[in-house]
Amino acid sequence: MDTLLVAKSAGALSDKYRLNIVLALSQQESMPFADVQQLTGLSQPCVSHHLKILTDSGLVQTRRCGRCLSLMLNREAMGELASFLGNLG
């Protein structure tokens, strides 16, 4: 994994709200935006900001169906990050 991607991923996971979003996504196939907002208790603009950081890092992917936005964990990217971190020890 590229060190720039590792840095972006680590930065994305450094916030408690983003980490909670990733943990919730790891337990299910996908999650609607409204559920993420309810999970965090944050305003819509704040959740959008956190999701932008997660998608820019490549850890989370989005899918739009009409007006609904669904979020999915990018399990391949998470696996690469886990492998990189595992090689450090």
CSV table of N, CA and C in Angstrom, one decimal:
chain,number,residue,atom,x,y,z
A,1,MET,N,0.8,-1.2,0.0
A,1,MET,CA,0.0,0.0,0.0
A,1,MET,C,0.9,1.2,0.0
A,2,ASP,N,0.5,2.2,-0.8
A,2,ASP,CA,1.3,3.5,-0.9
A,2,ASP,C,1.2,4.2,0.4
A,3,THR,N,2.4,4.8,0.8
A,3,THR,CA,2.4,5.5,2.1
A,3,THR,C,1.5,6.7,2.1
A,4,LEU,N,1.2,7.3,1.0
A,4,LEU,CA,0.3,8.4,1.0
A,4,LEU,C,-1.1,7.9,1.3
A,5,LEU,N,-1.5,6.8,0.8
A,5,LEU,CA,-2.8,6.2,1.1
A,5,LEU,C,-2.9,5.8,2.6
A,6,VAL,N,-1.8,5.3,3.1
A,6,VAL,CA,-1.8,4.9,4.5
A,6,VAL,C,-2.0,6.1,5.4
A,7,ALA,N,-1.3,7.2,5.0
A,7,ALA,CA,-1.4,8.5,5.8
A,7,ALA,C,-2.9,9.0,5.7
A,8,LYS,N,-3.5,8.9,4.5
A,8,LYS,CA,-4.9,9.4,4.4
A,8,LYS,C,-5.8,8.5,5.2
A,9,SER,N,-5.6,7.2,5.1
A,9,SER,CA,-6.4,6.2,5.9
A,9,SER,C,-6.3,6.4,7.4
A,10,ALA,N,-5.1,6.6,7.8
A,10,ALA,CA,-4.8,6.8,9.3
A,10,ALA,C,-5.5,8.1,9.7
A,11,GLY,N,-5.3,9.1,8.9
A,11,GLY,CA,-5.9,10.4,9.3
A,11,GLY,C,-7.5,10.3,9.3
A,12,ALA,N,-8.0,9.5,8.4
A,12,ALA,CA,-9.5,9.4,8.4
A,12,ALA,C,-10.0,8.6,9.6
A,13,LEU,N,-9.2,7.7,10.1
A,13,LEU,CA,-9.6,6.9,11.2
A,13,LEU,C,-9.3,7.6,12.6
A,14,SER,N,-8.6,8.7,12.5
A,14,SER,CA,-8.2,9.4,13.8
A,14,SER,C,-9.3,10.1,14.5
A,15,ASP,N,-10.4,10.2,13.9
A,15,ASP,CA,-11.6,10.9,14.5
A,15,ASP,C,-12.5,9.9,15.1
A,16,LYS,N,-13.1,10.1,16.3
A,16,LYS,CA,-14.0,9.1,17.0
A,16,LYS,C,-15.2,8.9,16.2
A,17,TYR,N,-15.8,10.0,15.5
A,17,TYR,CA,-17.0,9.8,14.8
A,17,TYR,C,-16.7,8.9,13.5
A,18,ARG,N,-15.6,9.2,12.8
A,18,ARG,CA,-15.3,8.5,11.6
A,18,ARG,C,-15.0,7.0,12.0
A,19,LEU,N,-14.3,6.8,13.1
A,19,LEU,CA,-14.0,5.5,13.5
A,19,LEU,C,-15.3,4.7,13.8
A,20,ASN,N,-16.2,5.3,14.5
A,20,ASN,CA,-17.5,4.7,14.8
A,20,ASN,C,-18.3,4.4,13.5
A,21,ILE,N,-18.2,5.2,12.5
A,21,ILE,CA,-18.9,5.0,11.2
A,21,ILE,C,-18.3,3.7,10.6
A,22,VAL,N,-16.9,3.7,10.6
A,22,VAL,CA,-16.3,2.5,10.0
A,22,VAL,C,-16.6,1.2,10.7
A,23,LEU,N,-16.6,1.3,12.1
A,23,LEU,CA,-17.0,0.1,12.9
A,23,LEU,C,-18.4,-0.3,12.6
A,24,ALA,N,-19.3,0.6,12.4
A,24,ALA,CA,-20.7,0.3,12.1
A,24,ALA,C,-20.8,-0.4,10.7
A,25,LEU,N,-20.1,0.2,9.8
A,25,LEU,CA,-20.1,-0.3,8.4
A,25,LEU,C,-19.5,-1.7,8.3
A,26,SER,N,-18.5,-2.0,9.2
A,26,SER,CA,-17.9,-3.3,9.2
A,26,SER,C,-18.9,-4.4,9.6
A,27,GLN,N,-20.0,-4.1,10.3
A,27,GLN,CA,-20.9,-5.0,10.8
A,27,GLN,C,-22.1,-5.3,9.8
A,28,GLN,N,-22.1,-4.5,8.7
A,28,GLN,CA,-23.2,-4.7,7.7
A,28,GLN,C,-22.7,-4.4,6.3
A,29,GLU,N,-23.5,-4.8,5.4
A,29,GLU,CA,-23.2,-4.7,4.0
A,29,GLU,C,-23.2,-3.2,3.5
A,30,SER,N,-24.2,-2.5,3.9
A,30,SER,CA,-24.3,-1.1,3.6
A,30,SER,C,-25.2,-0.4,4.6
A,31,MET,N,-25.1,1.0,4.6
A,31,MET,CA,-25.9,1.8,5.6
A,31,MET,C,-26.3,3.0,4.9
A,32,PRO,N,-27.6,3.4,5.1
A,32,PRO,CA,-28.1,4.6,4.5
A,32,PRO,C,-27.5,5.8,5.3
A,33,PHE,N,-27.4,6.9,4.6
A,33,PHE,CA,-26.9,8.2,5.1
A,33,PHE,C,-27.6,8.5,6.4
A,34,ALA,N,-28.9,8.4,6.4
A,34,ALA,CA,-29.8,8.8,7.5
A,34,ALA,C,-29.4,8.0,8.8
A,35,ASP,N,-29.0,6.7,8.6
A,35,ASP,CA,-28.6,5.9,9.7
A,35,ASP,C,-27.3,6.3,10.3
A,36,VAL,N,-26.4,6.8,9.4
A,36,VAL,CA,-25.1,7.3,9.8
A,36,VAL,C,-25.3,8.5,10.7
A,37,GLN,N,-26.2,9.4,10.2
A,37,GLN,CA,-26.5,10.6,10.9
A,37,GLN,C,-27.1,10.3,12.3
A,38,GLN,N,-28.0,9.3,12.4
A,38,GLN,CA,-28.6,8.9,13.7
A,38,GLN,C,-27.5,8.3,14.6
A,39,LEU,N,-26.6,7.5,14.0
A,39,LEU,CA,-25.6,6.8,14.8
A,39,LEU,C,-24.7,7.8,15.4
A,40,THR,N,-24.3,8.9,14.7
A,40,THR,CA,-23.3,9.9,15.2
A,40,THR,C,-24.0,11.0,16.0
A,41,GLY,N,-25.3,11.3,15.7
A,41,GLY,CA,-26.0,12.4,16.4
A,41,GLY,C,-25.5,13.7,15.9
A,42,LEU,N,-24.9,13.7,14.8
A,42,LEU,CA,-24.3,15.0,14.2
A,42,LEU,C,-25.3,15.6,13.2
A,43,SER,N,-25.1,16.8,12.8
A,43,SER,CA,-25.9,17.5,11.8
A,43,SER,C,-25.6,16.9,10.4
A,44,GLN,N,-26.5,17.1,9.5
A,44,GLN,CA,-26.2,16.6,8.1
A,44,GLN,C,-25.0,17.1,7.5
A,45,PRO,N,-24.7,18.5,7.6
A,45,PRO,CA,-23.4,19.0,7.0
A,45,PRO,C,-22.2,18.4,7.7
A,46,CYS,N,-22.3,18.1,9.0
A,46,CYS,CA,-21.1,17.6,9.7
A,46,CYS,C,-20.9,16.1,9.3
A,47,VAL,N,-22.0,15.4,9.2
A,47,VAL,CA,-21.8,14.0,8.7
A,47,VAL,C,-21.3,13.9,7.3
A,48,SER,N,-21.7,14.8,6.4
A,48,SER,CA,-21.2,14.9,5.1
A,48,SER,C,-19.7,15.2,5.0
A,49,HIS,N,-19.3,16.1,5.9
A,49,HIS,CA,-17.9,16.4,6.0
A,49,HIS,C,-17.1,15.1,6.4
A,50,HIS,N,-17.5,14.4,7.4
A,50,HIS,CA,-16.8,13.2,7.8
A,50,HIS,C,-16.8,12.1,6.7
A,51,LEU,N,-18.0,12.0,6.0
A,51,LEU,CA,-18.0,11.0,4.9
A,51,LEU,C,-17.1,11.4,3.8
A,52,LYS,N,-17.0,12.6,3.5
A,52,LYS,CA,-16.1,13.1,2.4
A,52,LYS,C,-14.6,12.6,2.8
A,53,ILE,N,-14.2,12.8,4.0
A,53,ILE,CA,-12.9,12.4,4.4
A,53,ILE,C,-12.7,10.9,4.3
A,54,LEU,N,-13.8,10.1,4.7
A,54,LEU,CA,-13.7,8.7,4.6
A,54,LEU,C,-13.7,8.2,3.1
A,55,THR,N,-14.4,8.9,2.3
A,55,THR,CA,-14.4,8.4,0.9
A,55,THR,C,-13.2,8.9,0.2
A,56,ASP,N,-12.7,10.1,0.5
A,56,ASP,CA,-11.4,10.5,-0.1
A,56,ASP,C,-10.2,9.6,0.3
A,57,SER,N,-10.3,9.0,1.5
A,57,SER,CA,-9.2,8.1,1.9
A,57,SER,C,-9.4,6.8,1.2
A,58,GLY,N,-10.5,6.5,0.6
A,58,GLY,CA,-10.7,5.2,0.0
A,58,GLY,C,-11.3,4.1,0.9
A,59,LEU,N,-11.5,4.4,2.1
A,59,LEU,CA,-12.0,3.4,3.1
A,59,LEU,C,-13.5,3.1,3.0
A,60,VAL,N,-14.2,4.1,2.5
A,60,VAL,CA,-15.7,4.0,2.4
A,60,VAL,C,-16.1,4.4,0.9
A,61,GLN,N,-17.0,3.6,0.4
A,61,GLN,CA,-17.6,3.9,-0.9
A,61,GLN,C,-19.0,4.3,-0.8
A,62,THR,N,-19.5,5.0,-1.7
A,62,THR,CA,-20.9,5.5,-1.7
A,62,THR,C,-21.6,5.0,-3.0
A,63,ARG,N,-22.9,4.8,-2.8
A,63,ARG,CA,-23.8,4.4,-4.0
A,63,ARG,C,-25.0,5.2,-3.8
A,64,ARG,N,-25.4,5.9,-4.9
A,64,ARG,CA,-26.6,6.7,-4.9
A,64,ARG,C,-27.7,6.0,-5.6
A,65,CYS,N,-28.9,5.9,-5.0
A,65,CYS,CA,-30.1,5.3,-5.6
A,65,CYS,C,-31.2,6.4,-5.5
A,66,GLY,N,-31.4,7.1,-6.6
A,66,GLY,CA,-32.3,8.3,-6.5
A,66,GLY,C,-31.8,9.3,-5.6
A,67,ARG,N,-32.5,9.7,-4.6
A,67,ARG,CA,-32.1,10.7,-3.6
A,67,ARG,C,-31.4,10.1,-2.4
A,68,CYS,N,-31.4,8.8,-2.3
A,68,CYS,CA,-30.8,8.1,-1.2
A,68,CYS,C,-29.3,7.8,-1.4
A,69,LEU,N,-28.5,8.0,-0.4
A,69,LEU,CA,-27.1,7.7,-0.4
A,69,LEU,C,-26.8,6.5,0.5
A,70,SER,N,-26.2,5.5,0.0
A,70,SER,CA,-25.9,4.3,0.8
A,70,SER,C,-24.3,4.2,0.9
A,71,LEU,N,-23.9,3.8,2.0
A,71,LEU,CA,-22.4,3.8,2.3
A,71,LEU,C,-22.0,2.3,2.5
A,72,MET,N,-20.8,2.0,2.0
A,72,MET,CA,-20.3,0.7,2.2
A,72,MET,C,-18.8,0.8,2.5
A,73,LEU,N,-18.4,-0.1,3.4
A,73,LEU,CA,-16.9,-0.2,3.7
A,73,LEU,C,-16.2,-0.8,2.5
A,74,ASN,N,-15.1,-0.2,2.2
A,74,ASN,CA,-14.2,-0.7,1.1
A,74,ASN,C,-13.3,-1.8,1.8
A,75,ARG,N,-13.8,-3.0,1.8
A,75,ARG,CA,-13.1,-4.1,2.5
A,75,ARG,C,-11.7,-4.4,1.9
A,76,GLU,N,-11.5,-4.2,0.6
A,76,GLU,CA,-10.2,-4.4,0.0
A,76,GLU,C,-9.2,-3.4,0.6
A,77,ALA,N,-9.6,-2.1,0.6
A,77,ALA,CA,-8.7,-1.1,1.2
A,77,ALA,C,-8.4,-1.3,2.6
A,78,MET,N,-9.4,-1.7,3.4
A,78,MET,CA,-9.2,-2.0,4.8
A,78,MET,C,-8.2,-3.2,5.0
A,79,GLY,N,-8.3,-4.2,4.1
A,79,GLY,CA,-7.4,-5.3,4.1
A,79,GLY,C,-6.0,-4.9,3.8
A,80,GLU,N,-5.9,-4.0,2.9
A,80,GLU,CA,-4.5,-3.5,2.5
A,80,GLU,C,-3.9,-2.7,3.7
A,81,LEU,N,-4.7,-1.9,4.3
A,81,LEU,CA,-4.3,-1.1,5.5
A,81,LEU,C,-3.9,-2.1,6.6
A,82,ALA,N,-4.7,-3.1,6.9
A,82,ALA,CA,-4.4,-4.0,7.9
A,82,ALA,C,-3.1,-4.8,7.6
A,83,SER,N,-2.9,-5.2,6.4
A,83,SER,CA,-1.7,-5.9,6.0
A,83,SER,C,-0.5,-5.0,6.2
A,84,PHE,N,-0.6,-3.7,5.8
A,84,PHE,CA,0.5,-2.8,5.9
A,84,PHE,C,0.9,-2.6,7.4
A,85,LEU,N,-0.1,-2.4,8.2
A,85,LEU,CA,0.1,-2.2,9.7
A,85,LEU,C,0.6,-3.5,10.3
A,86,GLY,N,0.1,-4.7,9.8
A,86,GLY,CA,0.6,-5.9,10.4
A,86,GLY,C,2.1,-6.2,10.1
A,87,ASN,N,2.6,-5.7,8.9
A,87,ASN,CA,4.0,-5.8,8.6
A,87,ASN,C,4.9,-4.9,9.4
A,88,LEU,N,4.4,-4.0,10.1
A,88,LEU,CA,5.2,-3.1,11.0
A,88,LEU,C,5.7,-3.8,12.2
A,89,GLY,N,4.9,-4.8,12.7
A,89,GLY,CA,5.2,-5.5,13.9
A,89,GLY,C,6.0,-6.7,13.7
